[in-house]
Amino acid sequence: MKFSIEKQDLQSNIQHLYNIVPSKNTMPILTNYLIEADEQKNLLKFTATDLEITVIVEFDANISESGKVAVSARNLNEIINSLPDSMVHFLIEEENLKINCEHSKFNLLCAENSQFPLIPQKDLSKVIELDAEMFKKMIDNTHFAVSSEINRPIFTGIFWNIAADQQFMVATDGKKIAEFKLINQVDIPEAVEQIIPTKGLLFLDKVISVDIPKISVLLESNRVMFSYGNYTIFTHIIEGRFPDYTKAIPLNNNNILIINKIKLRDAVKRVSLLASEDTFKVKFDVTNEKFMISSTKREEGEANEDLDDFKYNGEPIIIAFNYRYLNSILNVIESENIEIKMGKSNEPALFFNTEQNDKYSARFLLMPLRLI
Amino acid sequence: MKTDRKIIHVDMDAFFAAVEIRDNPQYKGKPLIVGGKPNSRGVVSTCSYEARKYGIHSAMPSYQAYKLCPHGIFVKPDFDAIKEASQIVRKIFFEYTDLVEPVSIDEAYLDVTENKKNITIATEIANKIKMKIFEETRLTASAGVSYNKFLAKIASEMDKPDGLVVIPPTKAQEILEKLPIGDFYGIGNVSEKKMIYLGIRSGKDLKERSLTELIKHFGKAGTFYYNIVRGKDNRPIITHRIRKSLGCERTFAKDISDVKEMLDVLEKISQKISSKMKENKFKAKTLTVKIKYANFDLVSRSKTLAEAFDKKDILFHLGRKLLLETLGPECKIRLLGLSVSNLVREGDKINDQQMLDFFSETELAMGDEEE
C-alpha cells in the first residue's frame, strides 16, 4: 500500500472518526483504524468500529498501490494532528506503516488486519432520502433526554418513527421527555419505528452540515445504515418495545406561563449558583402578579430573583425543577419566548416554543422535584 | 476545652491468639501465629507475644512470618469462639454505659462520665471491666483511662498486656511531648514522612509549630494536629456508625485466568452482598469491582446508577460488565471483589426527583450480552 495526501485534507476527513474508537479495550483490534487504499478508484477508506457502531469515511488520495492495514487509531490521530500543513506519504513496508511528512518520519507497527470485524457492504439501492438539516434538528431536540441507565436499555437510545407524511423522534429518562415531530414526504410504504443508540446519531449530528442537504437511510430489521457525504454509518438498533409515553403527557395543564427565554435562562443560571448539589433544585413561585425563582443550599446560603415582563394565566403555583434538566430544555427552545404549561406542583410540566412552525413542532415534559 | 469527660479505651490482648491459647493450653508460651497457613497466600491476623519477639506482626504475609519463625505454630482463627468472646465483652461494657463505640472486634471506647453504676472514678470502672472480662472469658484486656479518646488509646497501649494506665490532665502534656510523631492519631505513613521532613519528630516538636504553619502544610488537618498535641480531642463516642459501603472479596488459592471461573465467583459474591443488603434494608447506587492481578497490580472500576439497587441480578450483571471491560486478554488474577457504596436506606428522602410511571414499570433488562 502506498499513497499520499495533504495533511489538512486527511485531517478534516477523519477528525470525527476517533469518537467511535472504543476507549476500553475489550477487543484490542478495535482500537485500530482499518485503512484500505484502492488504486483503481483512487479512493482511500478509513473504518472505525466499536461493534455497535461502524463508521466508514471514503475520500480521494493519490494512491499508487492498493492495500489494507490496521493501525493504532490513537497513534495515527496524534501523528496527523501534529504534522505541518504539507503532503503526507504513507507506505507499508514489512508489516510497518511508514508515515513521512517533510522531515518527520514515523514507523508504526500494524495490527493483524484480518482480525478486524467484517464491515457490512454499503447498499444504496433501497435507501430513503431525508432532509439532513431537519434530521439534525430532530437529534438536537431529543438526544439530551436519553437515559444513561444500562439496565433499561430501550431508554438509552432515541425512538424514531418514520412514515410517509411525518416522522418523529422521542427520548426519555423517566424524568423528562423530549419529542420532535416533522412533516415530510418520504418514499416509504409503511411506517417504521426503531430505537437507535445515541452514539451513532450524535456522530451524524456532528458531521451534518449545510453543504450536503440530503442524508440516505436504509432501515433493516437488525440495523440501520446512514449514508451522508463521505460517511457511511452502520448502527445496531436497540431491541424492545418503546412504551406509550404519550399517556404520560398531561392534556389539562391550565397554568400557563410565557416569558422571554433568555431572561429566564439567565435568571435560572444565577439562582442555581446556590442550588443544592444533591437535587439541583430551583423553585418557581408564580402568581398573576409575580414570578420568583429561588434556591437554597444548606449551610451555604440562598438566592432568589424576581422576574418581570411575563404573562401568567392560572392558579398561584409553587413548583421545583432540577435546573440542569430545565437548562437542557431551555437550550433547545428556538423562539424568543417560552411557554410553560403547569398542572399541580407534583405533576409534569410541559414546555413549548411560542412561535409555531408549519414544518415541525417540539414539546418537552419535565417532572418536578418534590417540594419539602 | 472539655477536660471533664471520662473515657476508657479497652483493647483485648492479642485477641485471636489469646482465644486460641485459652482453648488449646498446649500452645501456651509458644510462638502462635493466627491467620493464613504459611504455604498459603494468607496474612497474619494476630500472633502471641512470644511470636512478636521474632518480628511478626498483624497483616504480615504468612509465608514471611514462617521465614522469621519456622517453628511457629500456625493456626486458622476460630471465628465462632472469637465472636462469642467478643459478644460477652461487649455485654460487659453495656453494664456500665450505653455510650460504647466499637472500633473493631477487639477494641472499643466507652464514655463513662455518667454511668449506670454511678461510679465516679473511671479507673475503678476500668478495673472492674477488666476483671469481669477475665472472669467470664479467661482473656485479658488492656485499658486506658483519660479525658478524651486519643489519650485513652495511648494509655491502653502503654502497659500491654493486661495493663491499666490512667492519663490525668496533669500528666497529659508530658506524655504527649515524648510521643513519637507517628503515634499520634490521624498521622499515617504519609503525614509521618512529611512531619519528619519538616523536622517534627515528637509531640514536643509538633507543639512548637504555630497553627498557621501547620495549616499551611496540612490544611484542615493542621488544626487537628495543633489541638491534639495540646491534649484537645473533642471527638464524641459514636455509638453506631452509619455504614457507608459493603464489600466482599475472594483471594484465589491459585491465580486464575479462566473468565468462567471468575464469573462463578462473581455470582457468588453478588448473591452474598445482595442478601446482606436486603437483610439490613438498604440499597446502593454504586458498584465497584476490585481486581488484583497476579503481579499484585490493583485496579478497581465503578459504575453508578441513577436508581438504587439491591438485586443479585443487577449486582452480577453490572459487576460482570465492569469486569469484562477491565480485564485484558489472558489476564491472571489473584483476587476478585465487589463492593457497593452510595447507600440509600429505607426512608431516606435524598432523591426529590419524581419519575414518570411508565419508566419504572418498564422491565429491567438483565439479558445476556455477547461475550
XYZ file of C-alpha atoms in Angstrom:
743
model
C 0.000 0.000 0.000
C 1.269 3.401 -0.920
C -0.491 6.738 -1.000
C -0.062 10.413 -0.319
C -2.464 13.140 0.744
C -2.437 16.710 2.032
C -2.386 16.749 5.821
C -5.362 19.122 6.103
C -7.346 17.037 3.675
C -6.752 13.852 5.657
C -7.332 15.560 8.990
C -10.686 17.057 8.057
C -11.893 13.721 6.708
C -11.012 11.621 9.744
C -11.360 14.172 12.541
C -14.633 12.788 13.927
C -13.751 9.139 13.441
C -11.799 8.874 16.669
C -15.024 9.277 18.690
C -16.070 5.837 17.504
C -12.935 4.044 18.689
C -13.803 2.368 21.996
C -11.890 3.717 24.972
C -11.988 0.432 26.836
C -10.101 -2.333 25.137
C -12.410 -5.317 25.331
C -11.118 -6.295 21.911
C -7.722 -4.751 21.196
C -8.220 -4.836 17.420
C -10.994 -2.242 17.803
C -8.506 0.385 18.942
C -7.281 0.429 15.349
C -8.444 2.114 12.189
C -8.780 -0.145 9.214
C -7.275 1.702 6.248
C -7.951 0.491 2.719
C -6.500 2.060 -0.410
C -7.960 1.366 -3.844
C -5.606 2.312 -6.657
C -8.160 1.952 -9.452
C -10.755 4.203 -7.843
C -8.076 6.387 -6.276
C -10.116 6.098 -3.107
C -8.979 5.871 0.487
C -11.235 4.273 3.091
C -10.934 4.558 6.889
C -13.085 2.411 9.170
C -13.604 2.554 12.939
C -15.978 0.368 14.914
C -16.959 -0.495 18.458
C -19.063 -3.396 17.108
C -22.281 -1.484 17.805
C -21.484 1.432 15.560
C -19.299 1.267 12.497
C -18.230 4.409 10.670
C -16.572 4.399 7.280
C -15.210 7.505 5.635
C -14.085 7.476 1.996
C -12.151 10.178 0.199
C -9.734 10.803 -2.660
C -5.980 10.473 -2.332
C -3.028 9.871 -4.618
C -2.866 6.128 -4.494
C -0.029 4.394 -6.210
C -0.516 0.957 -4.726
C -3.628 -0.690 -3.281
C -3.551 -2.293 0.165
C -5.102 -2.777 3.553
C -3.753 -2.143 7.033
C -4.956 -1.900 10.645
C -3.130 0.682 12.687
C -3.496 2.250 16.134
C -6.137 4.975 15.876
C -4.653 6.950 18.719
C -1.146 6.985 17.354
C -2.285 7.861 13.862
C -4.563 10.617 15.114
C -1.880 12.206 17.223
C 0.663 11.975 14.442
C -1.617 13.536 11.838
C -2.639 16.348 14.169
C 0.974 17.229 14.915
C 2.184 17.320 11.319
C 2.830 20.568 9.415
C 0.410 21.530 6.628
C 2.114 19.606 3.892
C 1.912 16.431 1.832
C 1.934 13.223 3.920
C 3.246 9.982 2.417
C 2.124 6.557 3.598
C 3.840 3.303 2.747
C 3.621 -0.237 4.051
C 6.947 -1.944 4.342
C 7.465 -5.243 6.144
C 4.257 -5.022 8.138
C 5.038 -1.488 9.253
C 3.247 1.668 8.231
C 5.721 4.378 7.367
C 4.475 7.954 7.513
C 6.664 10.674 6.113
C 5.937 14.373 6.046
C 8.626 16.934 5.291
C 11.432 15.976 7.681
C 9.355 13.802 10.005
C 9.393 10.047 9.715
C 7.176 7.703 11.669
C 7.160 3.961 11.681
C 4.011 2.386 13.113
C 3.627 -1.284 13.912
C 0.471 -2.674 12.358
C -2.146 -4.991 13.796
C -3.296 -8.151 12.030
C -5.947 -6.611 9.748
C -7.742 -9.911 9.211
C -8.854 -9.700 12.861
C -10.776 -6.525 12.141
C -14.535 -7.199 12.247
C -16.284 -7.763 8.966
C -17.672 -4.492 7.659
C -21.141 -4.594 6.076
C -21.450 -3.641 2.435
C -22.827 -0.239 1.626
C -26.109 -0.699 -0.216
C -27.709 2.375 -1.718
C -30.352 0.606 -3.791
C -33.216 0.739 -1.299
C -32.393 3.847 0.670
C -34.806 6.617 1.526
C -33.669 10.206 1.322
C -34.239 12.687 4.124
C -33.558 16.367 4.612
C -30.259 16.360 6.515
C -30.766 19.665 8.299
C -34.138 18.566 9.674
C -32.696 15.206 10.670
C -30.023 17.009 12.652
C -32.673 19.207 14.262
C -34.557 16.122 15.428
C -31.429 14.782 17.100
C -30.580 18.162 18.662
C -34.042 18.439 20.142
C -34.171 14.989 21.695
C -30.776 13.463 22.494
C -30.361 15.294 25.833
C -33.341 13.420 27.274
C -31.976 9.884 26.819
C -31.286 7.778 29.859
C -27.830 6.586 30.834
C -29.169 3.614 32.731
C -27.834 0.484 31.146
C -30.335 -1.718 32.939
C -33.185 -0.213 30.918
C -31.520 -0.221 27.507
C -34.539 0.920 25.471
C -34.262 4.336 27.081
C -30.591 4.718 26.214
C -31.498 5.359 22.574
C -33.757 7.671 20.627
C -37.067 6.264 19.466
C -37.539 7.097 15.786
C -40.836 6.699 13.969
C -40.892 7.350 10.256
C -43.931 7.354 7.996
C -44.685 8.703 4.505
C -46.111 12.021 5.689
C -44.372 12.597 9.010
C -41.662 11.379 11.326
C -40.730 11.960 14.929
C -38.022 11.271 17.458
C -38.564 10.858 21.198
C -36.219 10.327 24.101
C -36.914 9.938 27.813
C -35.156 9.044 31.021
C -38.293 8.960 33.145
C -37.666 12.451 34.418
C -38.088 14.270 31.165
C -39.437 13.597 27.680
C -38.316 15.345 24.506
C -40.363 14.881 21.359
C -39.767 16.394 17.944
C -42.220 15.935 15.042
C -41.613 16.695 11.424
C -43.970 16.969 8.448
C -42.367 15.409 5.390
C -42.752 13.484 2.168
C -40.823 10.257 2.403
C -40.963 7.413 -0.028
C -41.752 4.684 2.458
C -44.573 2.127 2.064
C -45.421 1.764 5.732
C -44.356 3.381 8.995
C -41.193 2.020 10.592
C -40.079 2.506 14.164
C -36.698 1.779 15.693
C -34.755 2.644 18.831
C -31.371 3.962 17.698
C -28.402 4.178 20.088
C -27.430 7.770 20.774
C -23.768 7.337 19.864
C -24.401 6.830 16.159
C -26.905 9.670 15.990
C -24.553 12.053 17.775
C -21.859 11.189 15.273
C -24.226 12.209 12.482
C -25.196 15.311 14.406
C -21.535 16.351 14.336
C -20.903 15.756 10.663
C -24.131 17.080 9.157
C -23.601 20.488 7.574
C -25.467 22.732 5.141
C -23.086 21.739 2.337
C -24.760 18.386 1.837
C -28.565 18.694 2.036
C -29.609 15.042 1.885
C -28.970 12.015 4.050
C -29.749 8.475 2.857
C -31.097 5.860 5.220
C -31.528 2.135 4.889
C -33.720 0.667 7.625
C -33.152 -3.023 8.176
C -34.565 -5.307 10.824
C -31.400 -5.525 12.886
C -29.523 -2.393 11.926
C -29.724 0.967 10.229
C -27.354 2.343 7.631
C -26.874 6.059 7.091
C -25.013 7.453 4.145
C -24.050 11.114 4.314
C -21.390 12.725 2.157
C -18.189 10.736 2.589
C -19.561 8.874 5.578
C -21.317 5.551 5.899
C -22.608 4.670 9.351
C -23.943 1.316 10.427
C -25.577 1.267 13.810
C -27.205 -1.602 15.613
C -30.684 -0.977 16.959
C -31.908 -1.461 20.498
C -34.298 -4.364 20.868
C -37.504 -3.838 22.749
C -40.778 -2.009 22.684
C -40.770 1.691 23.460
C -43.650 2.338 25.877
C -46.541 4.625 25.056
C -45.066 7.787 26.505
C -47.958 9.928 25.256
C -50.094 8.681 28.146
C -47.756 10.494 30.487
C -48.264 13.833 28.757
C -50.986 15.786 30.556
C -53.700 17.478 28.493
C -55.172 19.748 31.131
C -52.239 21.808 32.299
C -54.034 25.129 32.543
C -51.490 27.200 34.448
C -49.712 28.880 31.572
C -46.582 30.984 31.901
C -44.987 32.826 28.982
C -41.630 34.538 29.391
C -38.590 35.584 27.408
C -36.380 32.525 27.068
C -33.049 34.282 27.544
C -34.258 36.226 30.587
C -35.454 33.003 32.172
C -32.266 31.140 31.317
C -30.044 33.872 32.770
C -32.112 34.099 35.948
C -32.011 30.309 36.424
C -28.264 30.392 35.862
C -27.759 32.976 38.620
C -30.147 31.404 41.118
C -28.725 27.928 40.512
C -25.386 29.071 41.934
C -26.833 28.418 45.370
C -28.905 25.363 44.494
C -28.417 22.113 46.394
C -25.692 19.933 44.947
C -27.763 16.820 45.590
C -31.029 17.810 43.992
C -30.084 20.820 41.792
C -33.358 22.278 42.945
C -34.670 25.688 41.888
C -38.158 26.740 42.897
C -40.659 28.685 40.797
C -43.205 30.744 42.696
C -45.744 32.136 40.231
C -48.879 34.216 40.618
C -50.553 36.657 38.227
C -48.534 39.467 39.826
C -45.126 37.969 40.463
C -42.734 35.284 39.292
C -39.873 34.466 41.626
C -37.150 31.845 41.236
C -35.302 30.778 44.363
C -32.790 28.247 45.656
C -31.288 27.178 48.967
C -28.020 25.445 49.678
C -27.898 24.084 53.173
C -25.239 25.714 55.332
C -24.144 27.945 52.459
C -26.887 30.372 51.606
C -29.771 31.116 49.338
C -30.663 33.106 46.227
C -33.786 34.496 44.636
C -34.692 36.602 41.665
C -37.912 38.348 40.695
C -38.723 38.314 37.019
C -40.856 40.860 35.277
C -42.311 41.014 31.754
C -44.051 37.681 31.993
C -47.576 36.575 31.243
C -49.293 34.191 33.602
C -52.720 32.767 33.383
C -53.656 30.331 36.112
C -53.743 29.480 39.798
C -50.837 30.568 42.037
C -48.304 27.727 41.982
C -45.028 26.751 43.621
C -43.121 24.119 41.672
C -39.490 22.974 41.764
C -37.249 21.670 38.995
C -33.773 20.247 38.610
C -32.117 23.257 36.982
C -29.838 21.081 34.854
C -32.813 19.482 33.188
C -34.504 22.844 32.885
C -31.422 24.219 31.137
C -31.279 21.297 28.735
C -34.791 22.229 27.601
C -34.173 25.976 27.515
C -31.140 25.321 25.310
C -33.250 23.868 22.519
C -36.155 26.325 22.645
C -35.894 28.280 19.379
C -38.457 31.011 19.829
C -37.855 34.265 21.663
C -40.363 33.300 24.335
C -41.064 30.005 26.045
C -44.463 28.702 27.059
C -44.625 26.589 30.225
C -47.849 24.745 30.943
C -48.136 23.521 34.514
C -50.706 21.474 36.386
C -50.094 20.939 40.077
C -46.787 21.142 41.973
C -46.264 17.399 41.753
C -47.387 16.923 38.152
C -45.365 17.065 34.954
C -44.862 20.456 33.337
C -44.780 20.996 29.573
C -42.515 23.328 27.617
C -43.117 24.699 24.114
C -41.795 27.140 21.558
C -44.223 30.049 21.315
C -43.890 30.510 17.565
C -45.370 27.678 15.568
C -43.634 26.365 12.519
C -45.651 24.677 9.781
C -42.931 22.075 9.121
C -42.129 20.853 12.608
C -43.104 21.002 16.266
C -41.367 20.192 19.522
C -42.671 19.554 23.008
C -40.853 18.801 26.227
C -42.032 17.383 29.512
C -40.240 17.751 32.826
C -41.143 16.044 36.084
C -40.870 18.441 39.015
C -38.908 17.832 42.191
C -40.792 17.225 45.410
C -41.322 20.327 47.492
C -40.361 19.688 51.081
C -11.968 22.528 76.084
C -13.585 19.655 77.871
C -11.392 18.033 80.475
C -14.266 16.635 82.402
C -15.117 13.667 80.225
C -14.143 10.199 81.382
C -13.176 7.942 78.510
C -11.953 4.365 78.688
C -10.308 2.555 75.777
C -10.400 -1.211 76.098
C -8.242 -3.361 73.860
C -8.180 -7.139 74.075
C -4.622 -8.502 74.267
C -3.582 -10.436 71.136
C -7.224 -11.361 70.898
C -7.309 -14.106 68.232
C -4.173 -15.717 69.601
C -5.391 -15.457 73.188
C -8.646 -17.213 72.340
C -6.682 -19.974 70.645
C -4.331 -20.430 73.618
C -7.228 -20.446 76.065
C -8.895 -23.269 74.149
C -5.654 -25.140 73.445
C -3.447 -24.764 76.522
C -0.641 -26.696 74.847
C 0.120 -23.548 72.807
C 0.850 -21.550 75.927
C 4.262 -19.887 75.974
C 4.862 -20.783 72.328
C 5.029 -18.581 69.274
C 1.482 -18.900 67.930
C 0.509 -17.294 64.657
C -3.187 -16.987 63.888
C -4.083 -16.378 60.266
C -3.322 -17.937 56.922
C -1.215 -21.066 56.582
C 2.475 -20.469 55.782
C 2.147 -22.169 52.385
C -0.945 -20.134 51.518
C -1.360 -16.559 50.445
C -2.968 -15.559 53.709
C -1.756 -12.994 56.177
C -1.228 -12.962 59.933
C -4.339 -11.871 61.831
C -2.788 -11.827 65.284
C 0.122 -13.555 66.945
C 1.065 -14.321 70.511
C 3.527 -12.122 72.353
C 6.126 -14.887 72.013
C 5.766 -14.714 68.217
C 6.059 -10.933 68.235
C 9.619 -11.324 69.517
C 10.530 -12.708 66.092
C 9.284 -9.537 64.441
C 5.983 -10.992 63.342
C 3.030 -8.607 63.302
C -0.546 -8.499 62.044
C -1.126 -8.127 58.306
C 2.293 -9.653 57.504
C 2.073 -12.344 54.798
C 2.092 -15.754 56.453
C 4.987 -17.081 54.371
C 7.088 -14.183 55.605
C 6.124 -14.964 59.204
C 7.172 -18.535 58.509
C 10.603 -17.367 57.337
C 11.041 -15.385 60.543
C 9.879 -18.195 62.772
C 9.766 -21.620 61.066
C 8.984 -23.445 64.289
C 5.976 -21.211 64.999
C 2.547 -22.747 65.320
C 0.276 -21.592 62.537
C -3.467 -21.910 63.070
C -6.577 -20.582 61.437
C -8.709 -18.277 63.571
C -11.617 -19.936 65.342
C -14.226 -17.390 64.365
C -17.039 -18.878 66.417
C -15.047 -18.732 69.632
C -13.807 -15.239 68.773
C -17.298 -13.927 68.079
C -18.618 -15.465 71.260
C -15.905 -13.864 73.369
C -16.384 -10.531 71.663
C -20.094 -10.578 72.406
C -19.525 -11.349 76.073
C -17.057 -8.475 76.315
C -19.452 -6.092 74.633
C -22.223 -7.089 77.027
C -19.968 -6.243 79.955
C -19.399 -2.743 78.537
C -23.107 -2.103 78.378
C -23.468 -2.957 82.071
C -21.647 0.309 82.714
C -22.690 2.612 79.881
C -24.600 2.750 76.628
C -22.001 5.105 75.169
C -19.876 2.366 73.624
C -18.035 2.876 70.346
C -16.790 -0.413 68.925
C -13.677 0.185 66.808
C -13.248 -3.422 65.802
C -13.992 -6.856 67.132
C -11.418 -6.493 69.928
C -11.390 -2.792 70.709
C -13.849 -0.146 71.950
C -14.170 3.276 73.511
C -16.500 3.871 76.450
C -17.721 7.183 77.772
C -18.303 6.648 81.499
C -18.683 10.298 82.524
C -22.144 9.291 83.561
C -22.545 5.572 84.086
C -25.173 3.094 85.098
C -23.418 2.190 88.353
C -22.820 5.787 89.452
C -19.132 5.173 89.991
C -17.272 8.485 89.959
C -13.768 7.135 89.438
C -13.234 5.917 85.882
C -10.191 3.868 86.872
C -12.378 1.841 89.158
C -14.747 1.100 86.285
C -11.849 0.147 84.016
C -10.528 -2.210 86.644
C -13.946 -3.801 87.184
C -14.417 -4.269 83.452
C -11.020 -5.924 83.108
C -11.738 -8.272 85.976
C -15.153 -9.147 84.694
C -13.782 -9.828 81.216
C -11.242 -12.220 82.666
C -13.844 -13.860 84.873
C -16.217 -14.526 82.020
C -13.850 -15.226 79.126
C -10.497 -16.089 80.688
C -8.960 -13.466 78.435
C -7.051 -10.356 79.370
C -7.628 -6.832 78.159
C -5.646 -3.626 78.457
C -7.456 -0.455 79.374
C -6.559 3.199 79.138
C -8.354 5.936 81.017
C -8.276 9.624 80.220
C -10.391 12.634 79.356
C -10.526 12.042 75.592
C -10.367 9.220 73.081
C -6.879 9.872 71.806
C -5.278 9.915 75.256
C -7.300 6.902 76.378
C -5.962 4.926 73.444
C -2.388 5.960 74.129
C -2.910 4.917 77.742
C -4.206 1.468 76.828
C -1.108 0.810 74.754
C 1.352 1.882 77.427
C 1.317 -1.259 79.547
C 0.211 -4.160 77.370
C -0.723 -6.921 78.058
C -3.188 -6.837 80.943
C -2.407 -3.168 81.613
C -4.339 -0.326 83.139
C -2.944 3.164 82.686
C -4.530 6.482 83.561
C -3.546 9.736 81.924
C -4.875 12.604 84.012
C -4.800 16.155 82.581
C -1.726 16.927 84.694
C 0.293 14.137 83.070
C -1.043 14.540 79.526
C 1.376 17.236 78.413
C 4.470 15.304 79.439
C 3.316 12.116 77.722
C 2.275 13.893 74.545
C 5.586 15.727 74.263
C 7.531 12.477 74.397
C 5.277 10.666 71.940
C 6.900 9.831 68.575
C 5.114 11.706 65.814
C 3.893 8.560 64.058
C 1.966 7.508 67.164
C -0.361 10.493 67.022
C -3.906 9.807 65.974
C -4.517 10.805 62.367
C -0.861 10.734 61.374
C -0.354 7.890 58.935
C 2.691 6.935 56.936
C 2.459 9.818 54.507
C 1.903 12.535 57.106
C 4.585 10.993 59.290
C 7.130 11.283 56.484
C 6.082 14.852 55.837
C 6.327 15.720 59.539
C 9.810 14.230 59.770
C 10.811 16.135 56.654
C 9.651 19.298 58.418
C 11.770 18.352 61.423
C 8.852 17.256 63.578
C 9.784 14.009 65.282
C 7.912 14.128 68.546
C 4.995 15.788 70.247
C 7.395 18.393 71.584
C 8.477 19.380 68.052
C 4.867 19.494 66.934
C 3.868 21.722 69.812
C 6.497 24.280 68.850
C 4.873 24.877 65.456
C 2.296 27.597 65.052
C -1.253 26.922 63.946
C -0.707 28.925 60.755
C 2.341 26.869 59.857
C 0.531 23.564 60.405
C -2.450 24.710 58.337
C -0.079 25.802 55.592
C 1.405 22.303 55.373
C -1.535 20.095 56.268
C -4.665 22.107 55.508
C -7.641 21.332 57.711
C -5.772 18.501 59.426
C -3.287 21.129 60.674
C -5.878 22.409 63.131
C -6.495 18.887 64.341
C -2.766 18.241 64.907
C -2.402 21.592 66.653
C -5.157 20.674 69.094
C -4.330 17.060 69.619
C -0.760 17.737 70.736
C -2.276 20.033 73.363
C -4.453 17.175 74.536
C -7.556 18.634 72.929
C -9.671 15.965 71.241
C -13.373 16.568 71.411
C -14.395 13.667 69.210
C -17.500 12.169 70.757
C -18.171 8.477 71.291
C -20.054 7.313 68.221
C -22.320 4.517 69.316
C -23.479 3.473 65.895
C -21.556 4.063 62.777
C -23.519 4.611 59.641
C -22.340 2.071 57.136
C -21.016 3.725 54.029
C -20.174 0.681 51.963
C -20.353 -3.068 51.931
C -17.942 -5.345 50.179
C -16.842 -8.905 49.770
C -13.771 -10.277 48.086
C -12.061 -13.536 47.441
C -8.407 -14.426 47.038
C -7.897 -17.466 44.861
C -5.765 -20.348 46.014
C -4.067 -20.144 42.624
C -4.029 -17.265 40.136
C -6.813 -17.778 37.633
C -7.275 -16.660 34.048
C -10.443 -18.556 33.214
C -13.204 -15.992 32.766
C -15.899 -18.520 33.533
C -14.326 -19.311 36.871
C -14.156 -15.597 37.659
C -17.813 -15.142 36.780
C -18.797 -18.047 39.031
C -17.071 -16.369 41.934
C -18.556 -13.014 40.970
C -22.013 -14.519 41.018
C -21.493 -15.978 44.477
C -20.191 -12.672 45.797
C -23.149 -10.847 44.210
C -25.541 -13.196 45.992
C -23.797 -12.685 49.308
C -23.836 -8.894 49.083
C -27.416 -8.806 47.848
C -28.614 -10.941 50.774
C -26.779 -8.763 53.227
C -28.265 -5.620 51.691
C -31.774 -6.991 51.911
C -31.201 -8.209 55.446
C -30.046 -4.753 56.533
C -32.662 -2.940 54.451
C -30.565 -0.760 52.264
C -29.854 -0.342 48.579
C -26.859 1.091 46.778
C -26.279 3.261 43.772
C -22.636 2.467 43.126
C -20.952 -0.835 42.422
C -17.182 -1.273 42.422
C -15.259 -4.211 41.060
C -11.824 -4.793 42.510
C -9.256 -6.912 40.749
C -5.777 -7.789 41.904
C -3.641 -9.153 39.111
C -1.057 -11.873 39.601
C 1.628 -9.168 39.751
C -0.251 -7.508 42.636
C -1.408 -4.554 40.494
C -4.694 -3.452 41.917
C -7.444 -1.932 39.799
C -10.994 -1.010 40.599
C -13.796 0.170 38.351
C -17.082 1.681 39.444
C -20.442 2.340 37.956
C -23.163 4.492 39.458
C -26.786 4.076 38.504
C -29.484 6.700 38.917
C -31.642 4.249 40.792
C -30.576 2.368 43.904
C -30.390 -1.416 43.591
C -30.117 -4.464 45.829
C -30.927 -7.353 43.485
C -28.353 -10.032 42.921
C -29.008 -9.987 39.179
C -28.177 -6.313 38.891
C -25.059 -6.683 41.009
C -23.872 -9.610 38.944
C -24.796 -8.096 35.593
C -23.084 -4.796 36.339
C -20.127 -6.479 38.004
C -19.692 -8.773 35.047
C -19.789 -5.855 32.641
C -17.199 -3.930 34.635
C -15.007 -6.991 34.999
C -15.080 -7.833 31.299
C -14.395 -4.237 30.353
C -11.393 -4.075 32.636
C -9.852 -7.424 32.030
C -7.247 -7.571 29.312
C -6.869 -10.769 27.286
C -5.240 -13.659 29.151
C -5.039 -11.801 32.422
C -4.195 -13.755 35.517
C -5.804 -12.540 38.668
C -5.322 -13.431 42.319
C -8.185 -11.537 43.882
C -11.672 -10.531 42.862
C -14.030 -8.418 44.897
C -17.237 -6.435 44.713
C -18.407 -3.613 46.891
C -21.418 -1.341 46.969
C -21.467 2.249 48.148
C -23.567 5.379 47.844
C -26.059 3.619 50.062
C -29.700 4.523 50.266
C -31.665 3.434 53.316
C -35.359 2.837 53.565
C -36.978 6.116 54.446
C -34.104 8.193 53.099
C -35.511 11.004 51.054
C -32.424 12.148 49.289
C -33.996 11.937 45.884
C -36.661 14.551 45.374
C -36.940 13.866 41.663
C -40.311 12.483 40.674
C -40.395 9.848 37.989
C -42.839 9.058 35.214
C -44.681 5.841 35.906
C -44.013 4.115 32.610
C -40.271 4.351 33.216
C -40.233 2.376 36.445
C -42.822 -0.012 35.044
C -40.506 -0.910 32.186
C -38.898 -4.244 32.847
C -35.270 -4.229 33.771
C -33.287 -5.909 31.056
C -30.909 -8.371 32.581
C -30.399 -10.318 29.430
C -27.053 -11.632 28.389
C -24.883 -9.635 26.128
C -22.394 -11.109 23.780
C -19.230 -12.208 25.488
